[in-house]
Amino acid sequence: MLGAIRHMEGGMPPITTTWCVILVASIALFQYYPEYKKDLALHWGKVLKEKEYWRCFTTFLCFGGKFGTGKLIDLFLISTSSARLEAESPIRFVLSSILCCFALLYVDYKKLLFWHRHPWMSHGLTLSLISTSSWAQPFKLTTLAPLPLPPFPSWMLPPILCVQSCVLFGSSWKAMFAPVIVSLPCHVVLLLLQELFPAIGQPLNI
C-alpha cells in the first residue's frame, strides 16, 4: 500500500498534506476554542435557511467530537491511503473526493442507508475514498498496517476497516455502512469518466 508513497519525490502529495494539516489544526482550534464547533459543524438548517454553505466543506475538513485513538487511525489512513491514491492519479483522486463528498452530503440530508445525521464526516469520506479505490482493483493484494494480517484482496479492505472500527473503537455499523455503499456508484461514475477521458487515471506529469 505504501509503495507509491515510498517512491514519490518530495514526500507526501500536496492535497493530502493540506488535508492532514487542516485536520490537525482543527484539533488544536477546538481544544482551545470549542465554541467554533457550532460554527463549523454541518447543520442543514443553517445551510439552507441561513446560507452558511461553508459547513458543507468544513464537515470534511475538521475533526469534531472527542479526539482519541479513532481519530489517530483516521489520520494514519489519510496520510497513507489517500496519499497513495493521489500519487497514483491526482485527477482521479480529486474527482473521487468530490463525488464521495456530494454522495455523503446527499445521504446525510436524506438520512438514507441507516445513516443518522452527522455534524462531522471526515471519517466517512476517508472510508469512501478507500472503498472507491478498492473497487478499482478488487483482486490486487494489499495489507493493513499495523494489523498483523497476511496480504488480502483489495475488495476485503472496506469490510475489514468497518470491523476494526466497530470492534476496537465501538463505532456503530450504521456509520460504516453508508460510506462504503456510496463508494459503489462513485466508482461506476469514475469508470465512465475514465472511458471518456483516459487521462483521468494517469499520473500527473508536470
Coordinates of N, CA, C and O in Angstrom, one line a residue, residues 10-153:
G10 N 9.8 14.1 -3.1 CA 9.3 15.3 -2.4 C 8.3 15.0 -1.3 O 7.7 15.9 -0.8
G11 N 8.2 13.7 -0.9 CA 7.3 13.4 0.2 C 5.8 13.3 -0.2 O 5.5 13.0 -1.3
M12 N 5.0 13.5 0.8 CA 3.5 13.4 0.6 C 3.0 14.4 -0.4 O 3.5 15.5 -0.5
P13 N 2.0 14.0 -1.2 CA 1.5 14.9 -2.2 C 0.7 16.0 -1.6 O 0.3 15.9 -0.4
P14 N 0.5 17.1 -2.3 CA 0.1 18.4 -1.7 C -1.4 18.4 -1.1 O -1.6 18.9 -0.1
I15 N -2.3 17.7 -1.8 CA -3.7 17.8 -1.4 C -3.8 17.0 -0.1 O -4.5 17.5 0.9
T16 N -3.3 15.8 0.0 CA -3.3 15.0 1.2 C -2.6 15.7 2.3 O -3.1 15.7 3.5
T17 N -1.5 16.3 2.1 CA -0.7 17.1 3.1 C -1.6 18.2 3.7 O -1.7 18.4 4.9
T18 N -2.2 18.9 2.8 CA -3.1 20.1 3.2 C -4.2 19.6 4.0 O -4.6 20.2 5.1
W19 N -4.9 18.5 3.6 CA -6.0 17.9 4.4 C -5.6 17.5 5.8 O -6.2 17.8 6.8
C20 N -4.4 16.8 5.9 CA -3.9 16.4 7.2 C -3.6 17.6 8.1 O -3.9 17.6 9.3
V21 N -3.0 18.6 7.5 CA -2.6 19.8 8.3 C -3.9 20.5 8.8 O -4.0 20.9 10.0
I22 N -4.9 20.6 8.0 CA -6.2 21.3 8.4 C -6.8 20.4 9.5 O -7.4 21.0 10.5
L23 N -6.8 19.1 9.4 CA -7.4 18.2 10.4 C -6.7 18.4 11.7 O -7.4 18.5 12.8
V24 N -5.4 18.4 11.7 CA -4.6 18.6 12.9 C -4.9 20.0 13.5 O -5.0 20.2 14.7
A25 N -4.9 21.0 12.7 CA -5.2 22.4 13.1 C -6.6 22.4 13.8 O -6.8 23.2 14.8
S26 N -7.6 21.7 13.2 CA -8.9 21.7 13.8 C -8.9 21.1 15.2 O -9.7 21.6 16.1
I27 N -8.0 20.2 15.5 CA -7.9 19.6 16.8 C -7.5 20.7 17.8 O -8.1 20.8 18.9
A28 N -6.4 21.4 17.4 CA -6.0 22.5 18.3 C -7.0 23.6 18.5 O -7.2 24.1 19.6
L29 N -7.7 23.9 17.4 CA -8.7 25.0 17.4 C -9.8 24.7 18.4 O -10.2 25.5 19.2
F30 N -10.3 23.5 18.3 CA -11.4 23.1 19.1 C -11.0 22.8 20.6 O -11.8 22.9 21.5
Q31 N -9.7 22.5 20.8 CA -9.2 22.3 22.1 C -9.2 23.6 22.9 O -9.6 23.6 24.1
Y32 N -8.8 24.7 22.2 CA -8.7 26.0 22.9 C -9.9 26.9 22.7 O -10.2 27.8 23.5
Y33 N -10.6 26.6 21.6 CA -11.8 27.5 21.3 C -13.0 26.6 20.9 O -13.4 26.5 19.7
P34 N -13.5 25.8 21.8 CA -14.5 24.8 21.5 C -15.8 25.5 20.9 O -16.6 24.8 20.3
E35 N -16.0 26.8 21.1 CA -17.2 27.4 20.6 C -17.2 27.5 19.1 O -18.3 27.6 18.5
Y36 N -16.1 27.3 18.5 CA -16.1 27.3 17.0 C -16.7 26.1 16.4 O -17.1 26.0 15.2
K37 N -16.9 25.0 17.2 CA -17.5 23.8 16.7 C -18.9 24.1 16.1 O -19.3 23.6 15.1
K38 N -19.7 24.9 16.8 CA -21.0 25.1 16.4 C -21.1 26.0 15.1 O -22.1 26.0 14.4
D39 N -20.0 26.7 14.8 CA -19.9 27.5 13.6 C -19.4 26.7 12.4 O -19.6 27.1 11.2
L40 N -18.8 25.5 12.6 CA -18.2 24.8 11.5 C -18.9 23.4 11.2 O -18.7 22.9 10.2
A41 N -19.6 22.9 12.2 CA -20.3 21.6 12.0 C -21.4 21.7 11.0 O -22.0 22.8 10.8
L42 N -21.7 20.6 10.4 CA -22.7 20.5 9.4 C -24.1 20.6 10.1 O -24.4 19.8 10.9
H43 N -24.9 21.6 9.7 CA -26.2 21.8 10.3 C -27.1 22.2 9.1 O -27.0 23.4 8.6
W44 N -28.0 21.3 8.7 CA -28.7 21.6 7.5 C -29.7 22.8 7.6 O -29.9 23.5 6.6
G45 N -30.2 23.1 8.8 CA -31.0 24.2 9.0 C -30.2 25.5 8.7 O -30.7 26.5 8.1
K46 N -29.0 25.6 9.2 CA -28.1 26.7 9.0 C -27.7 26.8 7.5 O -27.6 27.9 7.0
V47 N -27.4 25.7 6.9 CA -27.0 25.7 5.5 C -28.1 26.2 4.6 O -27.9 27.1 3.7
L48 N -29.3 25.7 4.8 CA -30.4 26.0 3.8 C -31.2 27.3 4.2 O -31.6 28.1 3.3
K49 N -31.3 27.6 5.4 CA -32.1 28.8 5.8 C -31.2 30.0 5.9 O -31.6 31.2 5.6
E50 N -30.0 29.9 6.4 CA -29.1 31.0 6.7 C -27.9 31.0 5.7 O -27.0 31.9 5.8
K51 N -28.0 30.1 4.7 CA -27.0 30.1 3.6 C -25.5 30.0 4.1 O -24.6 30.6 3.5
E52 N -25.3 29.2 5.1 CA -24.0 29.0 5.7 C -23.4 27.8 4.9 O -23.1 26.7 5.5
Y53 N -23.1 28.0 3.7 CA -22.6 26.9 2.8 C -21.3 26.3 3.2 O -20.9 25.2 2.8
W54 N -20.5 27.1 3.9 CA -19.1 26.6 4.2 C -19.2 25.3 5.1 O -18.3 24.5 5.1
R55 N -20.3 25.1 5.8 CA -20.5 23.9 6.6 C -20.4 22.6 5.8 O -20.0 21.6 6.4
C56 N -20.8 22.7 4.6 CA -20.7 21.5 3.7 C -19.2 21.2 3.4 O -19.0 20.0 2.9
F57 N -18.3 22.1 3.6 CA -16.9 21.8 3.4 C -16.2 21.5 4.7 O -15.4 20.5 4.8
T58 N -16.5 22.3 5.7 CA -15.8 22.1 7.0 C -16.1 20.8 7.7 O -15.3 20.3 8.5
T59 N -17.3 20.2 7.3 CA -17.6 18.9 7.9 C -16.6 17.8 7.5 O -16.4 16.9 8.3
F60 N -16.0 18.0 6.3 CA -15.0 17.0 5.9 C -13.6 17.5 6.3 O -12.6 16.6 6.1
L61 N -13.4 18.7 6.7 CA -12.0 19.2 6.9 C -11.7 19.3 8.4 O -10.5 19.6 8.7
C62 N -12.6 19.0 9.3 CA -12.4 19.2 10.7 C -12.7 17.9 11.5 O -13.5 17.1 11.1
F63 N -11.9 17.7 12.5 CA -12.2 16.6 13.5 C -13.0 17.1 14.6 O -12.6 17.8 15.5
G64 N -14.3 16.8 14.6 CA -15.2 17.2 15.7 C -15.3 16.1 16.7 O -14.7 15.0 16.5
G65 N -16.1 16.3 17.7 CA -16.3 15.3 18.7 C -15.0 15.1 19.5 O -14.1 15.9 19.5
K66 N -15.0 14.0 20.2 CA -13.9 13.7 21.1 C -12.7 13.1 20.4 O -12.9 12.2 19.6
F67 N -11.5 13.7 20.6 CA -10.3 13.2 19.9 C -9.8 12.0 20.7 O -9.6 12.0 21.9
G68 N -9.5 10.9 20.0 CA -9.0 9.7 20.6 C -8.2 8.9 19.6 O -7.8 9.3 18.5
T69 N -8.1 7.6 19.9 CA -7.4 6.7 19.0 C -8.0 6.6 17.7 O -7.3 6.4 16.7
G70 N -9.3 6.6 17.6 CA -10.0 6.5 16.3 C -9.6 7.6 15.4 O -9.4 7.4 14.2
K71 N -9.5 8.8 15.9 CA -9.0 10.0 15.0 C -7.6 9.8 14.6 O -7.2 10.1 13.5
L72 N -6.7 9.2 15.5 CA -5.4 9.0 15.1 C -5.3 7.9 13.9 O -4.5 8.1 13.0
I73 N -6.2 6.9 14.0 CA -6.3 5.9 12.9 C -6.7 6.6 11.6 O -6.2 6.3 10.6
D74 N -7.7 7.5 11.7 CA -8.1 8.2 10.6 C -7.0 9.0 9.9 O -6.8 9.0 8.7
L75 N -6.2 9.7 10.8 CA -5.0 10.5 10.2 C -4.0 9.5 9.6 O -3.5 9.9 8.5
F76 N -3.8 8.4 10.2 CA -2.9 7.4 9.6 C -3.4 6.9 8.2 O -2.7 6.8 7.2
L77 N -4.7 6.6 8.1 CA -5.3 6.2 6.9 C -5.2 7.3 5.8 O -4.9 7.0 4.6
I78 N -5.5 8.5 6.2 CA -5.4 9.6 5.2 C -4.0 9.8 4.7 O -3.8 10.0 3.5
S79 N -3.1 9.8 5.7 CA -1.7 10.1 5.3 C -1.0 8.9 4.5 O 0.1 9.1 4.0
T80 N -1.7 7.7 4.5 CA -1.1 6.6 3.8 C -2.0 6.3 2.5 O -1.6 6.5 1.4
S81 N -3.2 5.9 2.8 CA -4.1 5.5 1.7 C -4.4 6.7 0.7 O -4.3 6.6 -0.5
S82 N -4.8 7.8 1.3 CA -5.1 9.0 0.5 C -3.9 9.5 -0.3 O -4.0 9.9 -1.4
A83 N -2.8 9.5 0.4 CA -1.5 9.9 -0.3 C -1.2 8.9 -1.4 O -0.7 9.4 -2.5
R84 N -1.4 7.6 -1.3 CA -1.2 6.7 -2.3 C -2.1 7.0 -3.5 O -1.6 7.0 -4.7
L85 N -3.4 7.2 -3.2 CA -4.3 7.4 -4.3 C -4.0 8.7 -5.1 O -4.0 8.7 -6.3
E86 N -3.6 9.7 -4.3 CA -3.2 11.0 -5.0 C -1.9 10.8 -5.8 O -1.8 11.4 -6.9
A87 N -1.0 10.0 -5.3 CA 0.3 9.8 -6.0 C 0.0 9.0 -7.3 O 0.7 9.3 -8.3
E88 N -0.9 8.1 -7.3 CA -1.2 7.3 -8.5 C -1.9 8.1 -9.6 O -1.6 7.9 -10.7
S89 N -2.8 8.9 -9.2 CA -3.5 9.8 -10.1 C -4.2 10.9 -9.4 O -5.3 10.8 -8.9
P90 N -3.6 12.1 -9.4 CA -4.2 13.3 -8.7 C -5.6 13.6 -9.3 O -6.5 14.0 -8.5
I91 N -5.8 13.5 -10.6 CA -7.1 13.9 -11.1 C -8.2 13.0 -10.7 O -9.2 13.4 -10.2
R92 N -7.9 11.7 -10.7 CA -8.9 10.7 -10.2 C -9.1 10.9 -8.7 O -10.3 10.8 -8.2
F93 N -8.1 11.2 -7.9 CA -8.2 11.4 -6.5 C -9.2 12.6 -6.2 O -10.1 12.6 -5.4
V94 N -9.0 13.7 -7.0 CA -9.8 14.9 -6.8 C -11.3 14.6 -7.2 O -12.2 14.9 -6.5
L95 N -11.5 13.9 -8.3 CA -12.8 13.5 -8.7 C -13.5 12.6 -7.7 O -14.6 12.7 -7.4
S96 N -12.7 11.6 -7.2 CA -13.2 10.7 -6.2 C -13.7 11.4 -5.0 O -14.7 11.2 -4.4
S97 N -12.9 12.4 -4.5 CA -13.2 13.2 -3.4 C -14.5 14.0 -3.6 O -15.3 14.0 -2.7
I98 N -14.6 14.6 -4.7 CA -15.8 15.4 -5.0 C -17.0 14.6 -5.0 O -18.1 14.9 -4.4
L99 N -17.0 13.4 -5.8 CA -18.1 12.5 -5.9 C -18.5 12.0 -4.5 O -19.7 11.9 -4.2
C100 N -17.5 11.5 -3.7 CA -17.8 11.0 -2.4 C -18.4 12.0 -1.5 O -19.3 11.7 -0.7
C101 N -17.9 13.2 -1.5 CA -18.4 14.3 -0.7 C -19.9 14.6 -1.0 O -20.7 14.7 -0.1
F102 N -20.2 14.7 -2.3 CA -21.6 15.0 -2.7 C -22.5 13.8 -2.3 O -23.6 14.1 -1.8
A103 N -22.0 12.6 -2.5 CA -22.8 11.4 -2.2 C -23.1 11.4 -0.7 O -24.2 11.1 -0.2
L104 N -22.1 11.7 0.2 CA -22.3 11.6 1.6 C -23.2 12.7 2.1 O -24.0 12.6 3.0
L105 N -23.0 13.9 1.5 CA -23.9 15.0 1.8 C -25.4 14.7 1.5 O -26.3 15.0 2.3
Y106 N -25.6 14.1 0.4 CA -27.0 13.7 0.0 C -27.5 12.6 0.9 O -28.7 12.8 1.4
V107 N -26.7 11.6 1.3 CA -27.2 10.6 2.2 C -27.5 11.2 3.6 O -28.4 10.9 4.2
D108 N -26.6 12.2 4.0 CA -26.8 12.8 5.3 C -28.1 13.6 5.3 O -28.9 13.6 6.3
Y109 N -28.3 14.4 4.2 CA -29.5 15.2 4.2 C -30.8 14.4 4.2 O -31.8 14.7 4.9
K110 N -30.8 13.3 3.4 CA -32.0 12.5 3.2 C -32.1 11.4 4.3 O -33.1 10.7 4.4
K111 N -31.0 11.2 5.1 CA -30.9 10.2 6.1 C -31.2 8.8 5.5 O -32.0 8.0 6.0
L112 N -30.4 8.5 4.5 CA -30.6 7.2 3.8 C -29.6 6.2 4.4 O -28.7 6.5 5.1
L113 N -29.8 4.9 4.0 CA -28.8 3.8 4.3 C -28.5 3.7 5.8 O -27.3 3.6 6.2
F114 N -29.5 3.8 6.7 CA -29.4 3.7 8.1 C -28.6 4.8 8.7 O -28.1 4.8 9.9
W115 N -28.4 5.9 7.9 CA -27.5 7.0 8.4 C -28.3 8.0 9.2 O -29.3 8.4 8.9
H116 N -27.7 8.3 10.3 CA -28.2 9.4 11.2 C -27.3 10.6 10.9 O -26.1 10.5 10.7
R117 N -27.9 11.8 10.9 CA -27.1 13.0 10.5 C -25.9 13.2 11.4 O -26.0 13.1 12.7
H118 N -24.8 13.4 10.8 CA -23.5 13.6 11.5 C -23.0 15.0 11.2 O -22.9 15.5 10.1
P119 N -22.6 15.7 12.3 CA -22.0 17.1 12.1 C -20.6 17.0 11.5 O -20.1 18.0 10.9
W120 N -19.9 15.9 11.6 CA -18.5 15.8 11.1 C -18.4 14.5 10.3 O -18.8 13.4 10.7
M121 N -17.9 14.6 9.0 CA -17.9 13.5 8.2 C -16.5 13.2 7.5 O -16.4 12.6 6.5
S122 N -15.4 13.6 8.2 CA -14.1 13.3 7.6 C -13.8 11.8 7.7 O -13.2 11.3 6.8
H123 N -14.3 11.1 8.7 CA -14.1 9.7 8.8 C -14.9 9.0 7.6 O -14.4 8.1 7.0
G124 N -16.1 9.4 7.4 CA -16.9 8.8 6.3 C -16.3 9.0 5.0 O -16.2 8.1 4.1
L125 N -15.7 10.2 4.7 CA -15.0 10.5 3.5 C -13.8 9.6 3.3 O -13.5 9.1 2.2
T126 N -13.0 9.4 4.4 CA -11.8 8.6 4.3 C -12.2 7.2 3.9 O -11.6 6.5 3.0
L127 N -13.3 6.6 4.6 CA -13.7 5.3 4.3 C -14.3 5.2 2.8 O -14.0 4.2 2.1
S128 N -15.0 6.2 2.4 CA -15.5 6.2 1.0 C -14.4 6.2 0.0 O -14.4 5.5 -1.0
L129 N -13.3 7.0 0.2 CA -12.2 7.1 -0.7 C -11.5 5.7 -0.8 O -11.1 5.3 -1.9
I130 N -11.2 5.1 0.4 CA -10.5 3.8 0.4 C -11.4 2.8 -0.3 O -10.9 2.0 -1.1
S131 N -12.7 2.8 -0.1 CA -13.6 1.8 -0.7 C -13.6 2.0 -2.2 O -13.5 1.0 -3.0
T132 N -13.7 3.3 -2.7 CA -13.7 3.5 -4.1 C -12.4 3.0 -4.8 O -12.4 2.4 -5.9
S133 N -11.3 3.2 -4.1 CA -10.0 2.7 -4.7 C -10.0 1.2 -4.7 O -9.5 0.5 -5.6
S134 N -10.6 0.5 -3.7 CA -10.6 -0.9 -3.6 C -11.4 -1.6 -4.7 O -11.0 -2.6 -5.2
W135 N -12.5 -0.9 -5.1 CA -13.3 -1.5 -6.2 C -12.6 -1.3 -7.6 O -12.8 -2.1 -8.5
A136 N -11.6 -0.4 -7.7 CA -10.9 -0.2 -8.9 C -10.0 -1.4 -9.3 O -9.9 -1.7 -10.4
Q137 N -9.4 -1.9 -8.2 CA -8.5 -3.1 -8.4 C -8.9 -4.1 -7.3 O -8.1 -4.3 -6.4
P138 N -10.0 -4.8 -7.4 CA -10.6 -5.6 -6.3 C -9.7 -6.8 -6.0 O -9.8 -7.2 -4.8
F139 N -8.9 -7.3 -6.9 CA -8.2 -8.5 -6.6 C -6.7 -8.3 -6.4 O -5.9 -9.2 -6.2
K140 N -6.3 -7.0 -6.4 CA -4.9 -6.7 -6.1 C -4.6 -6.9 -4.6 O -5.4 -6.5 -3.7
L141 N -3.6 -7.5 -4.3 CA -3.2 -7.8 -2.9 C -2.8 -6.6 -2.1 O -2.0 -5.8 -2.7
T142 N -3.3 -6.4 -0.9 CA -2.9 -5.2 -0.1 C -2.8 -5.7 1.3 O -3.0 -6.9 1.7
T143 N -2.4 -4.8 2.2 CA -2.2 -5.1 3.6 C -2.8 -3.9 4.4 O -3.2 -2.9 3.8
L144 N -3.0 -4.1 5.7 CA -3.5 -3.0 6.6 C -2.6 -2.9 7.8 O -2.9 -3.6 8.8
A145 N -1.6 -2.1 7.7 CA -0.8 -1.8 8.9 C -1.6 -1.0 9.9 O -2.4 -0.2 9.5
P146 N -1.4 -1.2 11.2 CA -0.4 -2.1 11.8 C -1.0 -3.5 12.2 O -0.4 -4.3 12.9
L147 N -2.2 -3.9 11.6 CA -2.7 -5.2 11.9 C -1.9 -6.3 11.3 O -1.4 -6.2 10.2
P148 N -1.6 -7.3 12.1 CA -0.8 -8.4 11.6 C -1.5 -9.4 10.7 O -1.7 -10.6 11.0
L149 N -2.0 -8.9 9.6 CA -2.8 -9.7 8.6 C -1.9 -10.0 7.4 O -1.1 -9.2 7.0
P150 N -2.1 -11.2 6.9 CA -1.4 -11.5 5.6 C -2.0 -10.7 4.5 O -3.1 -10.2 4.6
P151 N -1.3 -10.6 3.4 CA -1.9 -9.8 2.2 C -3.3 -10.4 1.8 O -3.5 -11.6 1.8
F152 N -4.2 -9.5 1.5 CA -5.6 -10.0 1.1 C -6.0 -9.1 -0.1 O -5.5 -8.0 -0.4
P153 N -7.1 -9.6 -0.8 CA -7.6 -8.8 -2.0 C -8.1 -7.5 -1.5 O -8.7 -7.4 -0.4

